[in-house]
Tab-separated table of C-alpha atoms in Angstrom:
chain	number	residue	atom	x	y	z
A	64	MET	CA	123.846	81.110	127.737
A	65	VAL	CA	127.060	82.168	128.586
A	66	ALA	CA	127.814	83.052	124.389
A	67	SER	CA	126.344	82.271	121.393
A	68	ARG	CA	129.220	79.767	120.040
A	69	GLY	CA	128.853	77.141	122.976
A	70	LEU	CA	126.623	76.060	125.487
A	71	SER	CA	126.389	76.983	129.472
A	72	ILE	CA	126.587	74.388	131.845
A	73	GLY	CA	122.814	74.912	132.894
A	74	ALA	CA	121.965	73.848	129.260
A	75	VAL	CA	124.219	71.268	128.807
A	76	LEU	CA	122.631	69.879	132.483
A	77	ALA	CA	118.796	70.496	131.006
A	78	GLU	CA	120.004	68.539	128.052
A	79	LEU	CA	121.185	65.532	129.673
A	80	ARG	CA	118.952	65.823	132.542
A	81	PRO	CA	115.791	63.900	130.305
A	82	GLU	CA	118.182	60.667	129.911
A	83	PHE	CA	120.176	61.415	133.254
A	84	PRO	CA	118.345	61.970	135.449
A	85	GLU	CA	120.679	61.990	138.261
A	86	VAL	CA	123.147	64.007	136.676
A	87	THR	CA	124.111	67.468	138.270
A	88	ILE	CA	126.271	71.064	137.907
A	89	SER	CA	128.111	68.904	140.394
A	90	LYS	CA	128.384	65.805	138.511
A	91	ILE	CA	129.809	67.975	135.215
A	92	ARG	CA	132.559	69.846	136.834
A	93	PHE	CA	133.424	66.244	138.595
A	94	LEU	CA	133.947	65.045	135.281
A	95	GLU	CA	135.533	67.891	133.942
A	96	SER	CA	138.221	67.617	136.907
A	97	GLU	CA	138.645	64.184	135.607
A	98	GLY	CA	139.584	64.946	132.284
A	99	LEU	CA	136.832	63.104	130.940
A	100	VAL	CA	135.187	66.525	129.048
A	101	ARG	CA	136.936	69.589	128.598
A	102	PRO	CA	134.982	72.714	127.968
A	103	ALA	CA	136.652	75.654	126.484
A	104	ARG	CA	136.286	79.110	128.668
A	105	THR	CA	135.420	82.162	128.094
A	106	SER	CA	137.656	85.510	128.974
A	107	SER	CA	134.959	85.746	132.158
A	108	GLY	CA	135.732	82.151	133.117
A	109	TYR	CA	132.055	80.649	132.213
A	110	ARG	CA	132.534	77.025	131.165
A	111	GLU	CA	131.347	76.450	127.217
A	112	PHE	CA	130.333	73.191	125.591
A	113	THR	CA	130.451	72.431	122.284
A	114	ARG	CA	128.213	69.506	121.175
A	115	SER	CA	131.466	66.835	121.418
A	116	ASP	CA	131.726	67.470	124.704
A	117	VAL	CA	128.016	67.065	125.342
A	118	GLU	CA	127.838	63.826	123.196
A	119	ARG	CA	131.193	63.080	125.512
A	120	LEU	CA	129.391	63.546	128.463
A	121	ARG	CA	126.706	61.085	127.116
A	122	PHE	CA	129.205	58.545	126.382
A	123	VAL	CA	130.657	58.696	130.390
A	124	LEU	CA	126.973	58.632	131.980
A	125	CYS	CA	125.713	55.817	129.901
A	126	ALA	CA	129.316	53.712	130.624
A	127	GLN	CA	128.712	54.475	134.307
A	128	ARG	CA	124.753	54.399	134.306
A	129	ASP	CA	124.634	50.725	131.624
A	130	ARG	CA	127.524	49.016	132.250
A	131	TYR	CA	128.931	49.787	135.519
A	132	LEU	CA	132.395	51.231	134.134
A	133	PRO	CA	134.880	52.723	136.350
A	134	LEU	CA	136.107	55.874	135.243
A	135	ARG	CA	139.748	54.700	134.623
A	136	VAL	CA	137.749	52.360	132.360
A	137	ILE	CA	136.065	55.529	130.384
A	138	ARG	CA	138.615	57.321	130.386
A	139	GLU	CA	140.797	54.449	128.403
A	140	GLN	CA	137.877	54.068	125.947
A	141	LEU	CA	137.743	57.616	125.508
A	142	SER	CA	141.266	57.966	124.645
A	143	ASP	CA	140.584	54.952	121.843
A	144	ILE	CA	137.809	56.607	120.176
A	145	GLY	CA	139.379	59.802	120.096
A	146	SER	CA	137.965	62.340	118.196
A	147	ALA	CA	138.734	60.419	115.042
A	148	ASP	CA	136.395	58.965	113.132
A	149	LEU	CA	135.247	55.361	113.748
A	150	SER	CA	135.541	52.301	111.201
A	151	ARG	CA	132.769	49.991	110.495
A	152	GLU	CA	134.936	47.081	112.008
A	153	ASN	CA	135.275	49.542	115.109
A	154	LEU	CA	131.929	50.677	115.342
A	155	LEU	CA	130.442	46.880	115.104
A	156	ALA	CA	133.043	46.071	117.942
A	157	GLN	CA	132.198	48.723	120.503
A	158	SER	CA	128.361	49.404	120.076
A	159	GLY	CA	127.489	45.541	120.258
A	160	ILE	CA	125.766	45.739	116.799
A	161	ASP	CA	125.965	42.882	114.385
A	162	ALA	CA	126.733	43.948	110.708
A	163	ALA	CA	123.042	42.997	109.441
A	164	THR	CA	120.877	45.387	112.320
A	165	LEU	CA	123.953	48.007	111.213
A	166	ALA	CA	122.907	47.762	107.524
A	167	GLN	CA	118.980	47.975	108.008
A	168	LEU	CA	119.416	50.464	110.300
A	169	GLU	CA	121.525	52.444	107.336
A	170	GLN	CA	118.850	51.438	105.088
A	171	ASP	CA	116.608	53.314	107.243
A	172	GLY	CA	118.548	56.389	107.647
A	173	LEU	CA	118.992	55.975	110.964
A	174	VAL	CA	122.765	55.674	110.589
A	175	ARG	CA	124.460	57.725	108.161
A	176	PRO	CA	128.247	57.309	107.644
A	177	GLY	CA	130.604	60.014	106.887
A	178	ARG	CA	133.167	60.786	104.054
A	179	GLY	CA	134.672	57.365	103.103
A	180	GLY	CA	132.736	55.596	104.760
A	181	ALA	CA	133.687	56.467	108.761
A	182	TYR	CA	131.598	56.862	111.122
A	183	SER	CA	131.845	59.234	114.265
A	184	VAL	CA	131.153	58.940	117.978
A	185	ASP	CA	127.589	60.001	117.917
A	186	ASP	CA	127.158	57.016	115.458
A	187	LEU	CA	128.734	54.884	118.387
A	188	THR	CA	126.358	56.738	121.068
A	189	MET	CA	122.711	55.948	118.942
A	190	LEU	CA	123.799	52.538	117.645
A	191	ARG	CA	124.100	51.904	121.816
A	192	ILE	CA	121.184	53.935	122.286
A	193	ILE	CA	118.911	52.181	119.652
A	194	ARG	CA	120.411	48.673	120.919
A	195	THR	CA	119.044	49.190	124.159
A	196	MET	CA	115.784	50.750	122.732
A	197	THR	CA	115.448	46.948	120.277
A	198	GLY	CA	116.482	45.177	123.871
A	199	LEU	CA	113.044	47.267	125.624
A	200	GLY	CA	110.971	45.584	122.328
A	201	VAL	CA	111.192	49.229	120.341
A	202	GLU	CA	111.053	47.637	116.473
A	203	GLN	CA	112.674	48.809	113.489
A	204	GLU	CA	109.009	50.549	112.120
A	205	GLN	CA	108.606	52.149	115.414
A	206	LEU	CA	112.687	53.137	115.087
A	207	ARG	CA	111.905	54.860	111.836
A	208	ALA	CA	109.845	56.795	113.248
A	209	PHE	CA	111.959	58.333	115.122
A	210	ARG	CA	114.155	59.061	112.217
A	211	ALA	CA	111.300	60.860	110.302
A	212	ALA	CA	110.335	63.044	113.775
A	213	ALA	CA	114.704	64.615	113.860
A	214	ASP	CA	114.401	64.808	110.199
A	215	ARG	CA	111.197	67.332	111.334
A	216	GLU	CA	112.863	68.548	113.919
A	217	ALA	CA	116.323	69.300	111.993
A	218	ALA	CA	114.236	70.696	108.928
A	219	LEU	CA	112.700	73.696	111.457
A	220	LEU	CA	116.031	74.015	112.803
A	221	ARG	CA	117.272	75.026	109.105
A	222	SER	CA	115.114	77.751	108.863
A	223	PHE	CA	117.094	79.948	111.192
A	224	PRO	CA	119.832	81.846	109.548
A	225	ASP	CA	122.945	81.911	111.706
A	226	PRO	CA	124.832	78.389	112.839
A	227	GLU	CA	125.465	79.050	116.092
A	228	THR	CA	122.116	79.745	116.833
A	229	ILE	CA	121.202	76.484	115.379
A	230	ARG	CA	123.709	74.843	116.907
A	231	GLU	CA	122.791	76.113	120.916
A	232	LEU	CA	119.057	75.324	120.048
A	233	THR	CA	119.981	72.100	118.669
A	234	GLY	CA	120.498	71.237	122.707
A	235	LEU	CA	118.009	73.211	124.080
A	236	SER	CA	115.352	71.616	121.248
A	237	ALA	CA	116.273	67.945	122.399
A	238	ALA	CA	115.435	69.217	126.092
A	239	LEU	CA	112.589	70.200	125.549
A	240	HIS	CA	111.290	67.379	123.466
A	241	SER	CA	112.405	64.756	125.977
A	242	LEU	CA	110.089	66.820	128.422
A	243	LEU	CA	106.925	67.326	125.838
A	244	VAL	CA	107.766	63.206	125.163
A	245	LYS	CA	107.205	62.890	129.226
A	246	ALA	CA	104.404	65.271	129.920
A	247	SER	CA	102.493	63.467	127.518
A	248	LEU	CA	103.016	60.422	128.931
A	249	ARG	CA	102.433	61.302	132.124
A	250	ASN	CA	98.656	59.410	133.025
A	251	VAL	CA	100.809	56.428	131.498
A	252	LEU	CA	104.022	56.952	133.519
A	253	GLY	CA	101.962	57.831	136.599
A	254	SER	CA	103.610	60.996	137.423
């Protein structure tokens, strides 16, 4: 880590690599040079990524991998989304999830609208992941198990007193969790 306020490029890579094995530090730098992510810099010039930066990278990588979108189109979509909250209608349109499914996901605690009923870019990313997972055969009950596991992990992280430490540990724990799941499935995956 370069500082306790943000994630280093290596920590970002460690967090993204389980979901995007092809991502490299060079790719992250390239996406920065294209203006798709703008991490802050320390006084010594090191990149400091925020949680929002990581989610923007995740959005870009998903759009490239899953929808084969060119960077120009992705840039426009990011501009449309911006950092503003999304309305329910906008969330449904951009996620490909229908209203009944969203209502069920909300009831199960998988998606939680913020103040005034608005949704975040993280909610949009989650819905896209959930849509892909359900397309692969994951059922609602199994999604609830993911929610319960995330809540247990969040409770563990809340035991740390410093919010900046919690932010840093959030990315690291996500990467560790992914690697532990892969290790547990080695026999099934054949790797």
